[in-house]
Short mmCIF file of C-alpha atoms in Angstrom, two decimals:
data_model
loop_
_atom_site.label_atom_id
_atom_site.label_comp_id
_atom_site.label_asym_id
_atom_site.label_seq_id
_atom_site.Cartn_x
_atom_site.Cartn_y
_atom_site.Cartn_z
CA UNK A 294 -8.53 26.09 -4.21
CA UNK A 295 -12.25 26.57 -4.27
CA UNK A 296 -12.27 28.35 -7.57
CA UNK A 297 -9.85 25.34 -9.37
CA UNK A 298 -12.68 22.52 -7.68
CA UNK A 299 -15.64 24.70 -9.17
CA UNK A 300 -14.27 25.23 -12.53
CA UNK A 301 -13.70 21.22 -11.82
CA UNK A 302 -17.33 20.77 -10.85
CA UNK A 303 -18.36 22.43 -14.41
CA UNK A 304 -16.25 20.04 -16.12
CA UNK A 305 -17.37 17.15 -14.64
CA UNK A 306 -20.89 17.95 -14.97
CA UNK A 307 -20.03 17.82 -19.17
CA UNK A 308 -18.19 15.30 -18.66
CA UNK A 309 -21.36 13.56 -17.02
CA UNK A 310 -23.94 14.37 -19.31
CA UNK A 311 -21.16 13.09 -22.33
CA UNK A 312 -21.37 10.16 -20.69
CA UNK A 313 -24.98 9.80 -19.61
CA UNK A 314 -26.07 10.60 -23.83
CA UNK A 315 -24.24 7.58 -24.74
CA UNK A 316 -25.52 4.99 -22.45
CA UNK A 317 -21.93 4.47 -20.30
CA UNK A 318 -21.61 3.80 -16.79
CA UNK A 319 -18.36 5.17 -15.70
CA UNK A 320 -16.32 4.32 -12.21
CA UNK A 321 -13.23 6.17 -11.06
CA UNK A 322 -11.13 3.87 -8.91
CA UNK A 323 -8.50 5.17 -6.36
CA UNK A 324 -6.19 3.95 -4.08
CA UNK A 325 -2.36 4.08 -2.99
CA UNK A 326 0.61 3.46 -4.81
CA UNK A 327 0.66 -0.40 -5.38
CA UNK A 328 -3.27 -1.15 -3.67
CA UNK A 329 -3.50 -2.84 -6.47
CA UNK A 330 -5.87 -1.22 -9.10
CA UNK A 331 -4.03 -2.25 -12.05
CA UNK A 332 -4.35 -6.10 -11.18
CA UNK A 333 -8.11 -5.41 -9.93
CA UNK A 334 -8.60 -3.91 -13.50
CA UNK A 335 -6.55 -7.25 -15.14
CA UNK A 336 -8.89 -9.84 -13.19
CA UNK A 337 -12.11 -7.43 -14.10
CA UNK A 338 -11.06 -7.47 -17.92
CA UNK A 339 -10.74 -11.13 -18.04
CA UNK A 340 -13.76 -11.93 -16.01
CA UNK A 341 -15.93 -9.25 -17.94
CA UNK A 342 -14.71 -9.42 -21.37
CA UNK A 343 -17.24 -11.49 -23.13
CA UNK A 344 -20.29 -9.71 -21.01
CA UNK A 345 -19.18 -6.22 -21.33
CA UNK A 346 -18.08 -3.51 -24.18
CA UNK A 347 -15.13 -2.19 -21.97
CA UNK A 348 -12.44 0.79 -22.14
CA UNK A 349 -9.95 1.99 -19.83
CA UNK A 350 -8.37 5.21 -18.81
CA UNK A 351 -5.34 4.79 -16.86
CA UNK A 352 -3.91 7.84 -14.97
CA UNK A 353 -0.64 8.01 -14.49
CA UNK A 354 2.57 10.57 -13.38
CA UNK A 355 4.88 9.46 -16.19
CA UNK A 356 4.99 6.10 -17.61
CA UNK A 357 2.50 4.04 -19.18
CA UNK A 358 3.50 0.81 -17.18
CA UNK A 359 -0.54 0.45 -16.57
CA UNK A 360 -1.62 0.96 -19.47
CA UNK A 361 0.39 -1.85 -21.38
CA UNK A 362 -0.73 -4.68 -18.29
CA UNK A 363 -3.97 -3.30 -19.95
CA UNK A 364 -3.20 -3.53 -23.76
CA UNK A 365 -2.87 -7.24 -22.84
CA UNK A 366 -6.48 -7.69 -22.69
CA UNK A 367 -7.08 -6.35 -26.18
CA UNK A 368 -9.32 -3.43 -24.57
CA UNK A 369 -9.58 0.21 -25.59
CA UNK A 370 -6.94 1.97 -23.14
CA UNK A 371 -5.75 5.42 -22.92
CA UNK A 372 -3.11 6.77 -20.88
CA UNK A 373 -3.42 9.75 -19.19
CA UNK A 374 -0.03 11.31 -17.91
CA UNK A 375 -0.40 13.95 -14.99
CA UNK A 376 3.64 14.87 -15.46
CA UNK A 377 4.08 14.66 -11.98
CA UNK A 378 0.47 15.95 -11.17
CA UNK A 379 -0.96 14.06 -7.70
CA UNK A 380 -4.87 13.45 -9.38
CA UNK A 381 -6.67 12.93 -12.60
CA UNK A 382 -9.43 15.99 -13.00
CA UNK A 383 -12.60 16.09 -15.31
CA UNK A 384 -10.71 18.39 -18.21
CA UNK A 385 -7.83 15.74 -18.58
CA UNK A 386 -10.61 12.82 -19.00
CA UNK A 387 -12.82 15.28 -21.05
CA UNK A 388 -9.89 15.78 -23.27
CA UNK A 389 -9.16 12.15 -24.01
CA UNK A 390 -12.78 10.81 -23.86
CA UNK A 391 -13.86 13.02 -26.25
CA UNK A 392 -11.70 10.80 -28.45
CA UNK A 393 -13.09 7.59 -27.64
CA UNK A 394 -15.86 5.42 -29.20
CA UNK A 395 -17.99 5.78 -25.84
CA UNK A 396 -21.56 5.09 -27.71
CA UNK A 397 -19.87 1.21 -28.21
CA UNK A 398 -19.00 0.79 -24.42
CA UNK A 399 -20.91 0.14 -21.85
CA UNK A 400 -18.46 0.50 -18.82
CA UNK A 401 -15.07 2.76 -18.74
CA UNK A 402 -13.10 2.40 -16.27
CA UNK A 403 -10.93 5.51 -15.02
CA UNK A 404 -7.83 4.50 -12.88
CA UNK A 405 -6.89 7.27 -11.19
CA UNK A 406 -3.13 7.86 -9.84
CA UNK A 407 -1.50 6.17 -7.06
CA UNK A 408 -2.57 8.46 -4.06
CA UNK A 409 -5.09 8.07 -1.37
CA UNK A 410 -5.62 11.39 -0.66
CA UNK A 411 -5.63 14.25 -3.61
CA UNK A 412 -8.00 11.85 -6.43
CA UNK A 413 -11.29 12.29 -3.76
CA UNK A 414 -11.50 15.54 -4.01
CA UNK A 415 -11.99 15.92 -7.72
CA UNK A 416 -14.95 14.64 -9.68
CA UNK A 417 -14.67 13.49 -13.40
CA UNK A 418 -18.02 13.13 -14.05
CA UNK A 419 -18.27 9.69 -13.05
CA UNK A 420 -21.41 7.65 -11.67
CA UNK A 421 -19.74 6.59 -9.01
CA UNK A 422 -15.73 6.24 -7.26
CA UNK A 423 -14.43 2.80 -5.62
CA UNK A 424 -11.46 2.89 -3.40
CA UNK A 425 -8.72 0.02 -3.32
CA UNK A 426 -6.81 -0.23 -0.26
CA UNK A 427 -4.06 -3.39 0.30
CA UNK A 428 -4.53 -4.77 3.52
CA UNK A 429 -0.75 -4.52 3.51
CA UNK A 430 -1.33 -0.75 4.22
CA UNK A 431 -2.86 -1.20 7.53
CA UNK A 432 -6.31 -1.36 9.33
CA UNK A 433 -5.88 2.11 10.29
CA UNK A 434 -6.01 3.58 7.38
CA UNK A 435 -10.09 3.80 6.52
CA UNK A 436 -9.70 6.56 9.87
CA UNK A 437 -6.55 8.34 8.60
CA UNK A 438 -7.79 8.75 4.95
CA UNK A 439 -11.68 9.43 5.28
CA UNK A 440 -12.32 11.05 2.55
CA UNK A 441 -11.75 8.68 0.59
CA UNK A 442 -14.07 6.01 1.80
CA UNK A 443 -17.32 8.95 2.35
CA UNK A 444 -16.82 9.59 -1.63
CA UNK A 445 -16.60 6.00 -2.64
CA UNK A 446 -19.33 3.87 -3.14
CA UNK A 447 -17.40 0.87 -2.96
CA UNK A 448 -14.27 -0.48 -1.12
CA UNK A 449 -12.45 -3.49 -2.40
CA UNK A 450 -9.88 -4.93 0.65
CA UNK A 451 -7.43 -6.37 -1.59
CA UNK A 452 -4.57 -8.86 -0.99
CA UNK A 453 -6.29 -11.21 1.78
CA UNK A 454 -4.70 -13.79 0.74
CA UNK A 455 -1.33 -12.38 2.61
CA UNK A 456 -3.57 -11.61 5.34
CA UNK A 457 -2.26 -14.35 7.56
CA UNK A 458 1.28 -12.96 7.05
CA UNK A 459 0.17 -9.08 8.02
CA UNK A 460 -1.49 -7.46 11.35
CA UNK A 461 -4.51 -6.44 9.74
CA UNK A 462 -7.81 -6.48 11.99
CA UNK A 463 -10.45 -6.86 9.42
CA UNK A 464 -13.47 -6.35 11.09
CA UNK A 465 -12.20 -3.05 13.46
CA UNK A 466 -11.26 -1.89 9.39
CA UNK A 467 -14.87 -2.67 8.26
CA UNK A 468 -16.57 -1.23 11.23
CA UNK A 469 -14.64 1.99 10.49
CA UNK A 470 -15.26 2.00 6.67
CA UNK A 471 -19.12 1.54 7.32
CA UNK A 472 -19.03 4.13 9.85
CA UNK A 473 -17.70 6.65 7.59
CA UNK A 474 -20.12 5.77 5.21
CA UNK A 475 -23.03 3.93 5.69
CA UNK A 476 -24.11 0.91 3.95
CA UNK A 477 -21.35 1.26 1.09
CA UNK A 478 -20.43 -2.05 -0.25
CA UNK A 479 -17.00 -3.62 1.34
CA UNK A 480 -15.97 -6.92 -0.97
CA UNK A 481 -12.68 -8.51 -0.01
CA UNK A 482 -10.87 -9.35 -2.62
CA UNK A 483 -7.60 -11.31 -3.66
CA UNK A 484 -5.92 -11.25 -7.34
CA UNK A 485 -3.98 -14.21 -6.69
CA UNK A 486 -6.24 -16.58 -5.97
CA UNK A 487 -9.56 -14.56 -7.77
CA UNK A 488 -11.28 -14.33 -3.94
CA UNK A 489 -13.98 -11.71 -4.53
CA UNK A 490 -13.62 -10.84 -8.27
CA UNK A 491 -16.68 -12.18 -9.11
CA UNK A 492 -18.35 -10.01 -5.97
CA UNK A 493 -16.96 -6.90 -7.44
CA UNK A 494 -18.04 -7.91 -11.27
CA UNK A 495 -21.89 -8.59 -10.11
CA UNK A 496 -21.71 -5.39 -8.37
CA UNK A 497 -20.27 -3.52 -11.64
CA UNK A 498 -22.71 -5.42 -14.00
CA UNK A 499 -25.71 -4.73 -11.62
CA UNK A 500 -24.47 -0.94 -11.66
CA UNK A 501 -24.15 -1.13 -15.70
CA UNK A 502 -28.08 -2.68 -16.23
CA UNK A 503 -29.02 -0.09 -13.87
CA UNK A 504 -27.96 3.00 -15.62
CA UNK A 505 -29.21 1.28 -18.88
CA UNK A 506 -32.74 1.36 -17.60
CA UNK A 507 -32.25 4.78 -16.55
CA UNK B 121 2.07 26.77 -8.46
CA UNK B 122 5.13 28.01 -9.19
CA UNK B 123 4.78 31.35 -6.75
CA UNK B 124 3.62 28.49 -3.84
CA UNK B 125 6.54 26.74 -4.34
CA UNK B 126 8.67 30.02 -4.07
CA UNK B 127 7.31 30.95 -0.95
CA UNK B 128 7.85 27.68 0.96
CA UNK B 129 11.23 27.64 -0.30
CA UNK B 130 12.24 31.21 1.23
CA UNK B 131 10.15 29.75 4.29
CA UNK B 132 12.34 26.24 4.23
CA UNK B 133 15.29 28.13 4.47
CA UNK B 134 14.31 29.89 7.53
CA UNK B 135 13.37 27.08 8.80
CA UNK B 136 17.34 25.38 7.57
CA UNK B 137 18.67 28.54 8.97
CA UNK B 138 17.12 27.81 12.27
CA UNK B 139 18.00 24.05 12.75
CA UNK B 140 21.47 24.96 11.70
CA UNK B 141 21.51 27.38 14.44
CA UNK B 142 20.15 24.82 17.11
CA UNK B 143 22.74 22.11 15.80
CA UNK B 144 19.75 19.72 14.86
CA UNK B 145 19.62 17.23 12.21
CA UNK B 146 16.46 16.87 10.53
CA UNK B 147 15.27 14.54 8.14
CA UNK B 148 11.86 14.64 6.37
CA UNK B 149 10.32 10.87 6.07
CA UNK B 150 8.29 9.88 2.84
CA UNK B 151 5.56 7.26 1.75
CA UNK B 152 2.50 6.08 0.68
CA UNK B 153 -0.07 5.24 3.20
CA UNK B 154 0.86 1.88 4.74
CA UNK B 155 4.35 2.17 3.39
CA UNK B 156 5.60 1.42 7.18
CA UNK B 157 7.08 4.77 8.20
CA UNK B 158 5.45 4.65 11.68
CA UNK B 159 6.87 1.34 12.05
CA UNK B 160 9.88 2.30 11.35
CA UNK B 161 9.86 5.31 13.70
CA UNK B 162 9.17 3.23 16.59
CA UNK B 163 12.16 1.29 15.89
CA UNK B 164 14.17 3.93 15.75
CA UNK B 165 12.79 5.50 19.13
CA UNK B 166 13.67 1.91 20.43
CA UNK B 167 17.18 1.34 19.04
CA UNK B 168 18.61 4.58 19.70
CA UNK B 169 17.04 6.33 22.29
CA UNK B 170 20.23 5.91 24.77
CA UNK B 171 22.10 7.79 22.11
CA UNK B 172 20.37 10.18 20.12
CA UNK B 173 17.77 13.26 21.80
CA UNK B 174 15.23 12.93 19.27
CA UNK B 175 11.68 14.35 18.52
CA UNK B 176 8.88 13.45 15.79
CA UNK B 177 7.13 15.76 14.30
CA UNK B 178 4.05 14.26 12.86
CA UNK B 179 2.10 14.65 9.44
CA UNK B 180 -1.52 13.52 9.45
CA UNK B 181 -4.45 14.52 7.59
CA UNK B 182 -6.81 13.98 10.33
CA UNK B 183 -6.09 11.89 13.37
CA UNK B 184 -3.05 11.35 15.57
CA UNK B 185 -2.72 7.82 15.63
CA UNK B 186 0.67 7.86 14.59
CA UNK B 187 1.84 10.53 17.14
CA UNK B 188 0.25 8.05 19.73
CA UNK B 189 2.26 5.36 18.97
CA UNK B 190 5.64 7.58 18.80
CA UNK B 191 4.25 8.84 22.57
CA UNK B 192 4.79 5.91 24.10
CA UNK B 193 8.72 5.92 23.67
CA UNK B 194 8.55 8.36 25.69
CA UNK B 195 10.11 11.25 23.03
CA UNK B 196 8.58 14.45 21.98
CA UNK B 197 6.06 14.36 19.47
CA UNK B 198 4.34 17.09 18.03
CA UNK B 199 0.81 16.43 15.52
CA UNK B 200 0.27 18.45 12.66
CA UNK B 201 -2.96 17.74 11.32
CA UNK B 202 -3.22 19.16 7.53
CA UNK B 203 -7.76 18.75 7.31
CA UNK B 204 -7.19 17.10 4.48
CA UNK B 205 -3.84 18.45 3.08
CA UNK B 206 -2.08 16.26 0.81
CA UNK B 207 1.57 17.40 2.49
CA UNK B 208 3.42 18.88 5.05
CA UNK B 209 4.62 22.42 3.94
CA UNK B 210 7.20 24.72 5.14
CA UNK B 211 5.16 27.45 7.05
CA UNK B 212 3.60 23.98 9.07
CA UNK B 213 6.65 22.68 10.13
CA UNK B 214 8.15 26.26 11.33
CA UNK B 215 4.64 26.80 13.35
CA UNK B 216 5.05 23.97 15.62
CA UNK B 217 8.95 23.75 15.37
CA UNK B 218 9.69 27.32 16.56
CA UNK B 219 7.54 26.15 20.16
CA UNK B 220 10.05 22.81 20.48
CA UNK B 221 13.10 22.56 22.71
CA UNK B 222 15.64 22.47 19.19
CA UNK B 223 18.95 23.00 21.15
CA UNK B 224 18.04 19.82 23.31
CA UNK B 225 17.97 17.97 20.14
CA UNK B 226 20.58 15.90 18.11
CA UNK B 227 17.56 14.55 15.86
CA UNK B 228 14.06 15.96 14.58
CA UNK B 229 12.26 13.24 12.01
CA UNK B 230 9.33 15.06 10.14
CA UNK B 231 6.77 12.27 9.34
CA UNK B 232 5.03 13.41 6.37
CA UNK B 233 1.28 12.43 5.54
CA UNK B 234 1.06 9.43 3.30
CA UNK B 235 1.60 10.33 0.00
CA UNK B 236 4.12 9.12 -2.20
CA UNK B 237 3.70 12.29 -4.75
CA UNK B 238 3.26 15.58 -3.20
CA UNK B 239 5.28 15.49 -0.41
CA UNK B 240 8.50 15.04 -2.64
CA UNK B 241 7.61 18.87 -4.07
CA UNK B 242 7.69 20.47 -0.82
CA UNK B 243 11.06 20.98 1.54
CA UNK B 244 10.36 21.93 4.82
CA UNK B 245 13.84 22.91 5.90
CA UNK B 246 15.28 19.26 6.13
CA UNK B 247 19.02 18.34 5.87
CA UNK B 248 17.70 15.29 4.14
CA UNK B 249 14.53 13.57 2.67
CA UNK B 250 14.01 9.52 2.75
CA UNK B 251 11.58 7.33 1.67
CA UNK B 252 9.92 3.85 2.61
CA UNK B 253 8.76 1.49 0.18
CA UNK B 254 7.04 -1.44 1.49
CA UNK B 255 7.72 -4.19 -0.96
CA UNK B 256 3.67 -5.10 -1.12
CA UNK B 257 3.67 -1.92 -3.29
CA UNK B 258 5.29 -3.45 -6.01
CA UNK B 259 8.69 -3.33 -7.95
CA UNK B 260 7.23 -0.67 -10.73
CA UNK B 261 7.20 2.08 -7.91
CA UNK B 262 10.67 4.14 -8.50
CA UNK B 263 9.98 4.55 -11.94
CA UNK B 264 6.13 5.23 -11.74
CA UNK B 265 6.63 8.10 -9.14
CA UNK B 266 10.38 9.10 -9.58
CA UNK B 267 10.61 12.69 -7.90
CA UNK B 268 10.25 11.15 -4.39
CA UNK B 269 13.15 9.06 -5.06
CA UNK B 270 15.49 11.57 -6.69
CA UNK B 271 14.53 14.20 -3.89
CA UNK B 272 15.75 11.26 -1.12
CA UNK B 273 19.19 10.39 0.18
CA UNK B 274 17.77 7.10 1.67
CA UNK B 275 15.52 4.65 0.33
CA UNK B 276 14.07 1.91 2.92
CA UNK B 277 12.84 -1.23 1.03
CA UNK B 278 10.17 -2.08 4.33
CA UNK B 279 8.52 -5.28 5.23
CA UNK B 280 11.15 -7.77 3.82
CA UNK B 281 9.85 -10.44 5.98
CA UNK B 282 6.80 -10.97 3.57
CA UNK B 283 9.05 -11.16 0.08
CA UNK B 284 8.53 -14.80 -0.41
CA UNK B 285 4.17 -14.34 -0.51
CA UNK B 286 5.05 -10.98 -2.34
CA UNK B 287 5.98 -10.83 -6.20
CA UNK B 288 8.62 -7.81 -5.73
CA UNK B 289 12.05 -7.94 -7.97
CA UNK B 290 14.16 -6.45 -5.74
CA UNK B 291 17.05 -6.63 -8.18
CA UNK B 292 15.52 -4.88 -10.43
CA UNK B 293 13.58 -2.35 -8.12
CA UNK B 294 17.24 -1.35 -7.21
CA UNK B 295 18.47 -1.17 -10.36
CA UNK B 296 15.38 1.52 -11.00
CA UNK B 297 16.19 3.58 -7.97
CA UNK B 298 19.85 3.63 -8.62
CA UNK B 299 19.51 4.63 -12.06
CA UNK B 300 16.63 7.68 -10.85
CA UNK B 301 18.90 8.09 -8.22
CA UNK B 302 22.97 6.89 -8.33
CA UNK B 303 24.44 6.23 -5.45
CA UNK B 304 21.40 6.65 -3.27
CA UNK B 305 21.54 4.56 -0.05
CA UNK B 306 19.15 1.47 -0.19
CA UNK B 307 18.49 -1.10 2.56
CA UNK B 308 16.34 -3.43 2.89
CA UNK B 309 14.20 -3.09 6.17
CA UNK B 310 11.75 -5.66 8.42
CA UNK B 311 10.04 -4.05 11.60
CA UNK B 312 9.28 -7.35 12.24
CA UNK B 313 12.18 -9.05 12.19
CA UNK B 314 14.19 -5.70 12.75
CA UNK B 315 16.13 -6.48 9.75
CA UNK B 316 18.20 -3.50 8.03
CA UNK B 317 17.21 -0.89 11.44
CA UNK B 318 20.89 -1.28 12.95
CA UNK B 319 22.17 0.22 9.13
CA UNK B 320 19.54 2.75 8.96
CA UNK B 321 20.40 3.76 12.81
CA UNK B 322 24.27 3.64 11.75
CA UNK B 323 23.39 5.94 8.68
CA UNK B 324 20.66 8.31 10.99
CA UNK B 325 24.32 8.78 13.10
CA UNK B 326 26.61 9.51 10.93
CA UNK B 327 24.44 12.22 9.43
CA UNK B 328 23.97 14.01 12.77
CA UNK B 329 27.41 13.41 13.75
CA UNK B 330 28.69 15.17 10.39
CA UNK B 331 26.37 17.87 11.26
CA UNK B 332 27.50 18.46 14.74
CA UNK B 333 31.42 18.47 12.74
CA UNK B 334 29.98 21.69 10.96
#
């Protein structure tokens, strides 16, 4: 296990200077089966699309369902299938961006598979990881799936607007996010009704302008 | 990979070989995080605790704020805490199941941690593996991570209460398991509104009543 995350490590460390050479800021985004990343990435492409030179990879076990709610948004997307595997790792996206026009983006987007638990552990060469978690899944769950939230610099609390119909304390799971990690950035955030989408897009664009100074 | 897998098969058949000895049933419980498996446990504990001597064996990667809540109906409950491990293995389950009382048992459910991938790849010695889907997950789930469903005998369709603020086909999320899966047993659940636990309960019986037949 240590041996496959340091021969990760390498990777991702290519994989990072790749990405720092042409100007790119690239975040991996995690979360459960059905958090919601997919419709996170939807309301981020249509909100973004004019401001931003955008591409997405989409991770995946088998089907390219993602990827196509992508195409929609006439972005660069490329799929990613893990047959079966639990995580994305920094030789699969090596091996695909390598392919892609990455001097004309400025942000690419990495959706990593459905799973809260195997994706933290390996790097891609990212600048930073976000997290997703459906407040469907239970205010619990920042405590039961730490690591996670310590890798991430940024948790998006998606589906509030069915908060009223779900037992979901909200500030017991904020107080347990921040005290995993300290100061990370907590946005709730609703696709339905576009609550916090425009949080989460400052936050990207500020990130973006930042590694563009350098 | 494939020489891990080999060994916690030969393991998972001790472990078969033992609860067949001891006349237990077992079942081995699959999700994502939030998927409602807990809930779903304390419903059982509740509806058929006068009939069934059960125990939980539980599947965290941390903390044991599952096993707490399974305490309280007063059943066994052992923790296994995986630091970080992605799934419950074999050699896990026979640590902490060769110290329980098996021949006082009619009923053993393994929770596994919350994963809806790796867990599927890894028998622990169960007569049967089932999943829960909560329906906030989405309707693309069978097909997007199909082993979990064509490894289970049961599929619970959890948290049924909150369909109409939810955009879940069920139809066709059905259709998708059946086809991954025909003749799989599906029911729709609510731990809330306790919808769909009196068939699960019915189909938890027969199973350890066909067992106890031989």
């Amino acid at each position: 296990m240590k041996n496959i995350l340091g021969e990760n490590d390498r990777i991702a460390a290519e994989n990072q200077a790749m990405f720092r050479d042409k100007g790119v800021y690239v975040i991996n985004l995690m979360g459960s089966p059905g958090a919601g990343k997919t419709s996170v990435l939807e309301k981020t492409m249509e909100r973004l699309k004019g401001e931003l030179r955008m591409a997405v990879i989409e991770g995946d076990l088998f089907t390219s369902k993602d990827a196509e709610r992508i195409e929609k948004y006439d972005v660069p997307v490329i799929q990613i299938n893990t047959s079966g595997g639990c995580h994305l790792d920094a030789a699969m996206v090596q091996k695909v961006a390598g392919k892609m026009e990455l001097g004309d983006l400025d942000l690419l987007i990495v959706e990593n598979v459905g799973n809260l638990v195997c994706p933290a552990e390996f790097a891609v060469g990212e600048d930073a990881k976000g997290v997703v978690l459906s407040i469907t899944e239970g205010d619990d769950k920042p405590l039961k799936y730490p690591l996670v939230f310590k890798e991430s610099s940024i948790a998006l609390l998606n589906k509030v607007d069915i908060l009223p119909y779900c037992n979901f304390d909200m500030k017991s799971a904020k107080e347990d996010i921040l005290a995993l990690h300290p100061g990370m950035e907590v946005v709730e955030v609703s696709c339905t009704t576009g609550q916090g989408i425009d949080e989460w897009c400052r936050w990207l664009k500020a990130r973006v302008a930042e590694k563009r100074r350098g």
